mmCIF file of C-alpha atoms in Angstrom:
data_model
loop_
_atom_site.group_PDB
_atom_site.id
_atom_site.type_symbol
_atom_site.label_atom_id
_atom_site.label_comp_id
_atom_site.label_asym_id
_atom_site.label_seq_id
_atom_site.Cartn_x
_atom_site.Cartn_y
_atom_site.Cartn_z
ATOM 1 C CA UNK A 1 62.916 -16.003 -37.658
ATOM 2 C CA UNK A 2 61.668 -17.731 -34.538
ATOM 3 C CA UNK A 3 59.482 -20.691 -33.657
ATOM 4 C CA UNK A 4 57.392 -20.004 -30.546
ATOM 5 C CA UNK A 5 55.413 -22.541 -28.526
ATOM 6 C CA UNK A 6 52.476 -21.267 -26.471
ATOM 7 C CA UNK A 7 50.549 -23.032 -23.742
ATOM 8 C CA UNK A 8 46.760 -23.292 -23.932
ATOM 9 C CA UNK A 9 44.618 -24.790 -21.172
ATOM 10 C CA UNK A 10 41.230 -26.434 -21.703
ATOM 11 C CA UNK A 11 39.824 -27.735 -18.404
ATOM 12 C CA UNK A 12 42.471 -30.065 -16.995
ATOM 13 C CA UNK A 13 43.977 -30.871 -20.403
ATOM 14 C CA UNK A 14 47.158 -29.082 -21.408
ATOM 15 C CA UNK A 15 47.237 -28.326 -25.118
ATOM 16 C CA UNK A 16 49.587 -26.436 -27.377
ATOM 17 C CA UNK A 17 49.627 -23.835 -30.083
ATOM 18 C CA UNK A 18 52.456 -23.315 -32.525
ATOM 19 C CA UNK A 19 53.187 -19.766 -33.601
ATOM 20 C CA UNK A 20 55.629 -19.340 -36.469
ATOM 21 C CA UNK A 21 56.112 -16.034 -38.282
ATOM 22 C CA UNK A 22 52.487 -15.111 -37.709
ATOM 23 C CA UNK A 23 51.035 -18.510 -38.677
ATOM 24 C CA UNK A 24 49.328 -20.621 -36.020
ATOM 25 C CA UNK A 25 48.630 -24.335 -35.866
ATOM 26 C CA UNK A 26 46.914 -26.065 -32.970
ATOM 27 C CA UNK A 27 47.916 -29.301 -31.287
ATOM 28 C CA UNK A 28 45.889 -30.859 -28.472
ATOM 29 C CA UNK A 29 48.682 -32.752 -26.730
ATOM 30 C CA UNK A 30 52.381 -33.387 -27.097
ATOM 31 C CA UNK A 31 51.501 -36.578 -28.984
ATOM 32 C CA UNK A 32 49.178 -34.821 -31.426
ATOM 33 C CA UNK A 33 49.477 -34.825 -35.191
ATOM 34 C CA UNK A 34 49.100 -31.913 -37.581
ATOM 35 C CA UNK A 35 50.593 -33.668 -40.617
ATOM 36 C CA UNK A 36 50.133 -31.191 -43.483
ATOM 37 C CA UNK A 37 48.891 -27.790 -44.628
ATOM 38 C CA UNK A 38 45.527 -26.989 -42.992
ATOM 39 C CA UNK A 39 45.855 -30.374 -41.279
ATOM 40 C CA UNK A 40 44.668 -32.096 -44.451
ATOM 41 C CA UNK A 41 41.103 -32.419 -43.169
ATOM 42 C CA UNK A 42 37.624 -30.986 -43.618
ATOM 43 C CA UNK A 43 36.494 -27.743 -42.024
ATOM 44 C CA UNK A 44 33.144 -26.935 -40.431
ATOM 45 C CA UNK A 45 30.889 -23.952 -41.064
ATOM 46 C CA UNK A 46 29.385 -24.284 -37.594
ATOM 47 C CA UNK A 47 30.459 -21.780 -34.960
ATOM 48 C CA UNK A 48 32.603 -23.678 -32.448
ATOM 49 C CA UNK A 49 31.499 -23.533 -28.854
ATOM 50 C CA UNK A 50 33.911 -22.513 -26.132
ATOM 51 C CA UNK A 51 34.163 -25.147 -23.395
ATOM 52 C CA UNK A 52 33.073 -23.939 -19.974
ATOM 53 C CA UNK A 53 36.107 -22.796 -18.020
ATOM 54 C CA UNK A 54 38.369 -22.808 -21.081
ATOM 55 C CA UNK A 55 41.296 -20.403 -21.088
ATOM 56 C CA UNK A 56 42.876 -18.623 -24.031
ATOM 57 C CA UNK A 57 46.481 -18.655 -25.136
ATOM 58 C CA UNK A 58 48.792 -18.401 -22.183
ATOM 59 C CA UNK A 59 52.463 -18.054 -21.474
ATOM 60 C CA UNK A 60 55.281 -18.965 -23.833
ATOM 61 C CA UNK A 61 56.533 -22.480 -23.187
ATOM 62 C CA UNK A 62 59.575 -22.120 -25.418
ATOM 63 C CA UNK A 63 60.940 -20.112 -28.318
ATOM 64 C CA UNK A 64 63.882 -20.897 -30.602
ATOM 65 C CA UNK A 65 65.701 -19.189 -33.452
ATOM 66 C CA UNK A 66 65.324 -20.779 -36.879
ATOM 67 C CA UNK A 67 67.814 -20.781 -39.728
ATOM 68 C CA UNK A 68 66.903 -18.278 -42.437
ATOM 69 C CA UNK A 69 63.378 -17.284 -43.464
ATOM 70 C CA UNK A 70 60.343 -19.472 -44.021
ATOM 71 C CA UNK A 71 56.789 -18.848 -45.227
ATOM 72 C CA UNK A 72 55.421 -22.352 -44.746
ATOM 73 C CA UNK A 73 53.431 -23.675 -41.786
ATOM 74 C CA UNK A 74 54.935 -25.929 -39.124
ATOM 75 C CA UNK A 75 53.641 -29.496 -38.985
ATOM 76 C CA UNK A 76 53.523 -31.900 -36.040
ATOM 77 C CA UNK A 77 53.949 -35.656 -35.831
ATOM 78 C CA UNK A 78 54.169 -37.612 -32.561
ATOM 79 C CA UNK A 79 56.052 -35.140 -30.428
ATOM 80 C CA UNK A 80 58.093 -33.467 -33.179
ATOM 81 C CA UNK A 81 57.622 -30.126 -34.921
ATOM 82 C CA UNK A 82 58.955 -29.910 -38.478
ATOM 83 C CA UNK A 83 59.688 -26.555 -40.153
ATOM 84 C CA UNK A 84 61.222 -25.439 -43.447
ATOM 85 C CA UNK A 85 63.177 -22.283 -44.235
ATOM 86 C CA UNK A 86 65.593 -20.784 -46.754
ATOM 87 C CA UNK A 87 68.809 -18.827 -46.314
ATOM 88 C CA UNK A 88 71.354 -16.913 -48.371
ATOM 89 C CA UNK A 89 71.197 -13.739 -50.424
ATOM 90 C CA UNK A 90 70.000 -15.763 -53.378
ATOM 91 C CA UNK A 91 68.143 -18.406 -51.328
ATOM 92 C CA UNK A 92 70.989 -20.799 -52.097
ATOM 93 C CA UNK A 93 70.074 -23.228 -49.318
ATOM 94 C CA UNK A 94 66.841 -24.727 -48.043
ATOM 95 C CA UNK A 95 66.456 -26.243 -44.585
ATOM 96 C CA UNK A 96 64.208 -28.895 -43.055
ATOM 97 C CA UNK A 97 64.509 -29.062 -39.260
ATOM 98 C CA UNK A 98 62.899 -30.981 -36.416
ATOM 99 C CA UNK A 99 62.263 -29.695 -32.880
ATOM 100 C CA UNK A 100 60.952 -31.556 -29.846
ATOM 101 C CA UNK A 101 57.420 -30.365 -29.191
ATOM 102 C CA UNK A 102 57.690 -30.583 -25.419
ATOM 103 C CA UNK A 103 60.657 -28.263 -24.926
ATOM 104 C CA UNK A 104 61.850 -26.946 -28.327
ATOM 105 C CA UNK A 105 65.137 -28.842 -28.384
ATOM 106 C CA UNK A 106 66.508 -29.036 -31.899
ATOM 107 C CA UNK A 107 66.761 -32.662 -32.955
ATOM 108 C CA UNK A 108 68.232 -32.358 -36.441
ATOM 109 C CA UNK A 109 68.465 -30.218 -39.561
ATOM 110 C CA UNK A 110 68.955 -31.195 -43.192
ATOM 111 C CA UNK A 111 70.269 -28.636 -45.691
ATOM 112 C CA UNK A 112 69.271 -28.851 -49.354
ATOM 113 C CA UNK A 113 70.911 -26.982 -52.238
ATOM 114 C CA UNK A 114 68.463 -24.840 -54.204
ATOM 115 C CA UNK A 115 68.575 -25.845 -57.903
ATOM 116 C CA UNK A 116 67.018 -22.476 -58.855
ATOM 117 C CA UNK A 117 68.711 -19.709 -56.824
ATOM 118 C CA UNK A 118 66.933 -16.352 -56.939
ATOM 119 C CA UNK A 119 67.522 -13.119 -55.081
ATOM 120 C CA UNK A 120 65.802 -13.243 -51.716
ATOM 121 C CA UNK A 121 63.242 -10.447 -51.509
ATOM 122 C CA UNK A 122 59.649 -9.701 -50.663
ATOM 123 C CA UNK A 123 58.705 -10.478 -54.268
ATOM 124 C CA UNK A 124 59.616 -14.174 -54.265
ATOM 125 C CA UNK A 125 58.509 -17.123 -52.165
ATOM 126 C CA UNK A 126 60.992 -18.401 -49.576
ATOM 127 C CA UNK A 127 60.343 -21.947 -48.383
ATOM 128 C CA UNK A 128 56.621 -21.295 -48.862
ATOM 129 C CA UNK A 129 55.270 -24.846 -49.440
ATOM 130 C CA UNK A 130 54.360 -26.704 -46.240
ATOM 131 C CA UNK A 131 55.716 -30.275 -45.967
ATOM 132 C CA UNK A 132 53.694 -33.392 -45.125
ATOM 133 C CA UNK A 133 54.306 -36.166 -42.605
ATOM 134 C CA UNK A 134 53.120 -39.737 -42.123
ATOM 135 C CA UNK A 135 54.421 -42.846 -40.385
ATOM 136 C CA UNK A 136 57.310 -43.134 -42.857
ATOM 137 C CA UNK A 137 58.678 -39.657 -42.212
ATOM 138 C CA UNK A 138 58.474 -36.192 -43.785
ATOM 139 C CA UNK A 139 58.275 -35.071 -47.422
ATOM 140 C CA UNK A 140 59.260 -31.465 -48.158
ATOM 141 C CA UNK A 141 58.839 -29.623 -51.454
ATOM 142 C CA UNK A 142 60.932 -26.488 -51.986
ATOM 143 C CA UNK A 143 59.826 -24.027 -54.661
ATOM 144 C CA UNK A 144 63.267 -24.054 -56.290
ATOM 145 C CA UNK A 145 62.471 -27.543 -57.563
ATOM 146 C CA UNK A 146 63.654 -29.980 -54.862
ATOM 147 C CA UNK A 147 61.517 -32.671 -53.211
ATOM 148 C CA UNK A 148 63.142 -34.345 -50.216
ATOM 149 C CA UNK A 149 61.931 -37.303 -48.146
ATOM 150 C CA UNK A 150 63.490 -38.142 -44.760
ATOM 151 C CA UNK A 151 62.714 -40.417 -41.835
ATOM 152 C CA UNK A 152 61.463 -38.975 -38.569
ATOM 153 C CA UNK A 153 65.077 -39.224 -37.392
ATOM 154 C CA UNK A 154 66.205 -37.025 -40.284
ATOM 155 C CA UNK A 155 67.852 -39.797 -42.292
ATOM 156 C CA UNK A 156 67.531 -39.413 -46.099
ATOM 157 C CA UNK A 157 65.044 -41.660 -47.888
ATOM 158 C CA UNK A 158 64.960 -40.190 -51.389
ATOM 159 C CA UNK A 159 65.386 -36.888 -53.216
ATOM 160 C CA UNK A 160 63.999 -35.618 -56.527
ATOM 161 C CA UNK A 161 65.296 -32.664 -58.569
ATOM 162 C CA UNK A 162 62.339 -31.458 -60.626
ATOM 163 C CA UNK A 163 64.490 -28.957 -62.542
ATOM 164 C CA UNK A 164 66.707 -31.736 -63.886
ATOM 165 C CA UNK A 165 63.675 -33.770 -64.924
ATOM 166 C CA UNK A 166 61.255 -31.158 -66.212
ATOM 167 C CA UNK A 167 63.154 -27.900 -66.746
ATOM 168 C CA UNK A 168 63.327 -24.497 -65.035
ATOM 169 C CA UNK A 169 60.811 -23.265 -62.474
ATOM 170 C CA UNK A 170 59.834 -20.076 -64.321
ATOM 171 C CA UNK A 171 57.097 -18.849 -62.016
ATOM 172 C CA UNK A 172 56.377 -15.192 -61.220
ATOM 173 C CA UNK A 173 57.045 -14.567 -57.522
ATOM 174 C CA UNK A 174 57.749 -18.261 -56.925
ATOM 175 C CA UNK A 175 55.551 -21.172 -55.859
ATOM 176 C CA UNK A 176 53.714 -21.890 -52.622
ATOM 177 C CA UNK A 177 51.740 -25.082 -53.280
ATOM 178 C CA UNK A 178 52.111 -27.311 -50.223
ATOM 179 C CA UNK A 179 52.508 -31.075 -50.373
ATOM 180 C CA UNK A 180 49.178 -32.917 -50.401
ATOM 181 C CA UNK A 181 49.135 -36.622 -49.615
ATOM 182 C CA UNK A 182 47.077 -39.775 -49.721
ATOM 183 C CA UNK A 183 48.109 -42.968 -47.999
ATOM 184 C CA UNK A 184 50.518 -43.922 -50.795
ATOM 185 C CA UNK A 185 51.046 -40.777 -52.887
ATOM 186 C CA UNK A 186 52.457 -37.271 -52.430
ATOM 187 C CA UNK A 187 51.145 -34.604 -54.820
ATOM 188 C CA UNK A 188 53.475 -31.769 -55.894
ATOM 189 C CA UNK A 189 52.098 -28.918 -58.013
ATOM 190 C CA UNK A 190 54.380 -26.702 -60.132
ATOM 191 C CA UNK A 191 52.139 -24.025 -61.668
ATOM 192 C CA UNK A 192 54.946 -22.321 -63.603
ATOM 193 C CA UNK A 193 54.498 -19.983 -66.577
ATOM 194 C CA UNK A 194 55.581 -22.535 -69.204
ATOM 195 C CA UNK A 195 54.190 -26.082 -69.206
ATOM 196 C CA UNK A 196 52.780 -26.145 -65.644
ATOM 197 C CA UNK A 197 52.317 -29.594 -64.177
ATOM 198 C CA UNK A 198 51.393 -31.648 -61.159
ATOM 199 C CA UNK A 199 53.052 -34.949 -60.262
ATOM 200 C CA UNK A 200 52.078 -37.825 -58.006
ATOM 201 C CA UNK A 201 55.044 -39.406 -56.228
ATOM 202 C CA UNK A 202 55.226 -42.788 -54.556
ATOM 203 C CA UNK A 203 55.838 -41.845 -50.927
ATOM 204 C CA UNK A 204 57.950 -44.937 -50.319
ATOM 205 C CA UNK A 205 60.349 -44.615 -53.271
ATOM 206 C CA UNK A 206 59.898 -41.152 -54.824
ATOM 207 C CA UNK A 207 58.958 -42.772 -58.149
ATOM 208 C CA UNK A 208 56.735 -40.625 -60.367
ATOM 209 C CA UNK A 209 53.394 -42.419 -60.666
ATOM 210 C CA UNK A 210 51.886 -39.830 -63.017
ATOM 211 C CA UNK A 211 52.467 -36.327 -64.359
ATOM 212 C CA UNK A 212 49.747 -34.184 -65.981
ATOM 213 C CA UNK A 213 49.324 -30.574 -67.047
ATOM 214 C CA UNK A 214 48.523 -27.952 -64.445
ATOM 215 C CA UNK A 215 45.861 -25.284 -64.762
ATOM 216 C CA UNK A 216 47.738 -22.895 -67.036
ATOM 217 C CA UNK A 217 47.218 -19.816 -64.892
ATOM 218 C CA UNK A 218 48.579 -18.035 -61.852
ATOM 219 C CA UNK A 219 48.174 -19.860 -58.540
ATOM 220 C CA UNK A 220 49.683 -19.860 -55.079
ATOM 221 C CA UNK A 221 47.059 -22.235 -53.692
ATOM 222 C CA UNK A 222 47.723 -25.835 -52.678
ATOM 223 C CA UNK A 223 46.187 -29.013 -54.113
ATOM 224 C CA UNK A 224 43.516 -30.505 -51.843
ATOM 225 C CA UNK A 225 42.063 -33.997 -51.687
ATOM 226 C CA UNK A 226 38.296 -33.697 -51.342
ATOM 227 C CA UNK A 227 36.045 -36.621 -50.390
ATOM 228 C CA UNK A 228 33.353 -37.516 -52.930
ATOM 229 C CA UNK A 229 30.972 -40.400 -53.396
ATOM 230 C CA UNK A 230 33.106 -43.528 -53.600
ATOM 231 C CA UNK A 231 36.498 -41.882 -53.142
ATOM 232 C CA UNK A 232 38.232 -38.513 -53.470
ATOM 233 C CA UNK A 233 39.148 -35.872 -56.055
ATOM 234 C CA UNK A 234 42.343 -33.837 -56.145
ATOM 235 C CA UNK A 235 41.249 -30.197 -56.525
ATOM 236 C CA UNK A 236 43.367 -27.376 -57.985
ATOM 237 C CA UNK A 237 42.421 -23.687 -57.829
ATOM 238 C CA UNK A 238 43.968 -20.856 -59.832
ATOM 239 C CA UNK A 239 43.171 -17.684 -61.819
ATOM 240 C CA UNK A 240 39.605 -18.335 -62.873
ATOM 241 C CA UNK A 241 39.707 -22.128 -62.827
ATOM 242 C CA UNK A 242 38.772 -24.868 -60.381
ATOM 243 C CA UNK A 243 39.476 -28.401 -61.576
ATOM 244 C CA UNK A 244 39.141 -31.879 -60.138
ATOM 245 C CA UNK A 245 41.584 -34.689 -60.925
ATOM 246 C CA UNK A 246 41.488 -38.424 -60.332
ATOM 247 C CA UNK A 247 44.232 -38.860 -57.680
ATOM 248 C CA UNK A 248 45.009 -42.362 -58.952
ATOM 249 C CA UNK A 249 45.696 -41.355 -62.574
ATOM 250 C CA UNK A 250 45.744 -37.547 -62.825
ATOM 251 C CA UNK A 251 42.850 -37.637 -65.289
ATOM 252 C CA UNK A 252 40.701 -34.493 -65.310
ATOM 253 C CA UNK A 253 37.184 -35.233 -64.028
ATOM 254 C CA UNK A 254 35.530 -31.807 -64.076
ATOM 255 C CA UNK A 255 36.235 -28.085 -64.362
ATOM 256 C CA UNK A 256 34.497 -24.965 -63.077
ATOM 257 C CA UNK A 257 35.342 -21.787 -64.973
ATOM 258 C CA UNK A 258 34.764 -18.064 -64.553
ATOM 259 C CA UNK A 259 36.037 -17.681 -60.995
ATOM 260 C CA UNK A 260 37.750 -14.488 -59.871
ATOM 261 C CA UNK A 261 40.250 -13.731 -57.130
ATOM 262 C CA UNK A 262 40.960 -17.404 -56.472
ATOM 263 C CA UNK A 263 44.706 -17.386 -57.142
ATOM 264 C CA UNK A 264 45.721 -17.532 -53.464
ATOM 265 C CA UNK A 265 43.092 -19.212 -51.247
ATOM 266 C CA UNK A 266 43.220 -23.001 -51.066
ATOM 267 C CA UNK A 267 39.784 -24.683 -51.305
ATOM 268 C CA UNK A 268 38.734 -26.322 -48.037
ATOM 269 C CA UNK A 269 36.739 -29.580 -47.999
ATOM 270 C CA UNK A 270 33.511 -29.376 -45.980
ATOM 271 C CA UNK A 271 32.533 -33.012 -46.304
ATOM 272 C CA UNK A 272 31.551 -35.428 -49.041
ATOM 273 C CA UNK A 273 31.206 -33.577 -52.330
ATOM 274 C CA UNK A 274 31.503 -30.074 -50.887
ATOM 275 C CA UNK A 275 34.259 -27.449 -51.072
ATOM 276 C CA UNK A 276 34.498 -24.006 -49.541
ATOM 277 C CA UNK A 277 36.094 -21.740 -52.168
ATOM 278 C CA UNK A 278 37.421 -18.317 -51.275
ATOM 279 C CA UNK A 279 38.643 -15.278 -53.186
ATOM 280 C CA UNK A 280 40.741 -12.208 -52.452
ATOM 281 C CA UNK A 281 40.310 -8.645 -53.681
ATOM 282 C CA UNK A 282 43.842 -8.561 -55.064
ATOM 283 C CA UNK A 283 45.494 -5.165 -54.774
ATOM 284 C CA UNK A 284 42.373 -3.034 -54.717
ATOM 285 C CA UNK A 285 41.422 -3.460 -58.372
ATOM 286 C CA UNK A 286 37.859 -2.579 -59.307
ATOM 287 C CA UNK A 287 36.725 -6.191 -59.654
ATOM 288 C CA UNK A 288 36.071 -6.918 -55.994
ATOM 289 C CA UNK A 289 32.364 -7.465 -56.610
ATOM 290 C CA UNK A 290 33.045 -10.313 -59.000
ATOM 291 C CA UNK A 291 35.625 -11.694 -56.580
ATOM 292 C CA UNK A 292 33.002 -11.749 -53.834
ATOM 293 C CA UNK A 293 30.784 -13.917 -56.035
ATOM 294 C CA UNK A 294 33.501 -16.567 -56.055
ATOM 295 C CA UNK A 295 33.279 -16.947 -52.249
ATOM 296 C CA UNK A 296 30.960 -19.869 -51.605
ATOM 297 C CA UNK A 297 30.355 -23.590 -51.413
ATOM 298 C CA UNK A 298 30.926 -25.720 -54.508
ATOM 299 C CA UNK A 299 28.996 -28.969 -54.832
ATOM 300 C CA UNK A 300 30.640 -31.889 -56.667
ATOM 301 C CA UNK A 301 28.129 -34.442 -57.960
ATOM 302 C CA UNK A 302 27.377 -36.933 -60.703
ATOM 303 C CA UNK A 303 25.882 -35.631 -63.931
ATOM 304 C CA UNK A 304 23.189 -37.319 -66.016
ATOM 305 C CA UNK A 305 25.786 -39.217 -68.018
ATOM 306 C CA UNK A 306 27.440 -40.655 -64.918
ATOM 307 C CA UNK A 307 30.423 -38.330 -65.046
ATOM 308 C CA UNK A 308 31.257 -35.541 -62.630
ATOM 309 C CA UNK A 309 30.250 -31.897 -62.429
ATOM 310 C CA UNK A 310 30.858 -28.991 -60.054
ATOM 311 C CA UNK A 311 28.627 -25.986 -59.417
ATOM 312 C CA UNK A 312 27.944 -23.296 -56.805
#
């Protein structure tokens, strides 16, 4: 597997695009930040305009070999690119590595033993969750059950073995939920077959602030913080269900049922109280019409009793 850095010119400003195993992430300058999956921000439904004189992707600035195989996205924080991967015939080892954004020089790599080895194949996830970065450092969740926090220099801060605490990760085809974060908390979602759960971890210490039940259905989506009136909700999407949690306590605030094809796409915030929800057509089953009905904008609002509700 390789990490490739491409140049992109917009007027007189030199930008960058990261290309990793077919996944792209944009960075405007060497000092830019892309701290988490989908950049952790809202998307726009407006068609972006192309600046006059803008050029497309250009020549390769640098390209480096990575250890093993990874299905996560790269993230960027102040001149460093962070990537995760897994290696070994039974994915025995996970890797978190840092590369200098300007020239691709490898700065460090931390290796993490997989507490749930499984034969590496196209039927299981391999370092699928994307990590998250902030001023403290980087937090990586590996689907075998390890959560690792390091400084930007690669020094260990804390490590949590979810298998030791909460039992085996018995999930069909593995997990891919990326780390979501608020200023103080990191959210890790384990939608396994038995007793699925999501935990909120103190980013400074790794202490578990709360743990609540997951959806109880198949999901390879990631949890997303969505702005609402007066704060934010933590939204989970999986096999027919869309639910909103209080990020401070894990309490369930609302649920939207009857969705179809929403096991993979991660909901994208559009702004206050709005989510763009997508669906896939699976493997060509005859339910694609119902799946298409799930594609749309969900509005989160107060109900007559002062609670919360969600509707298309």
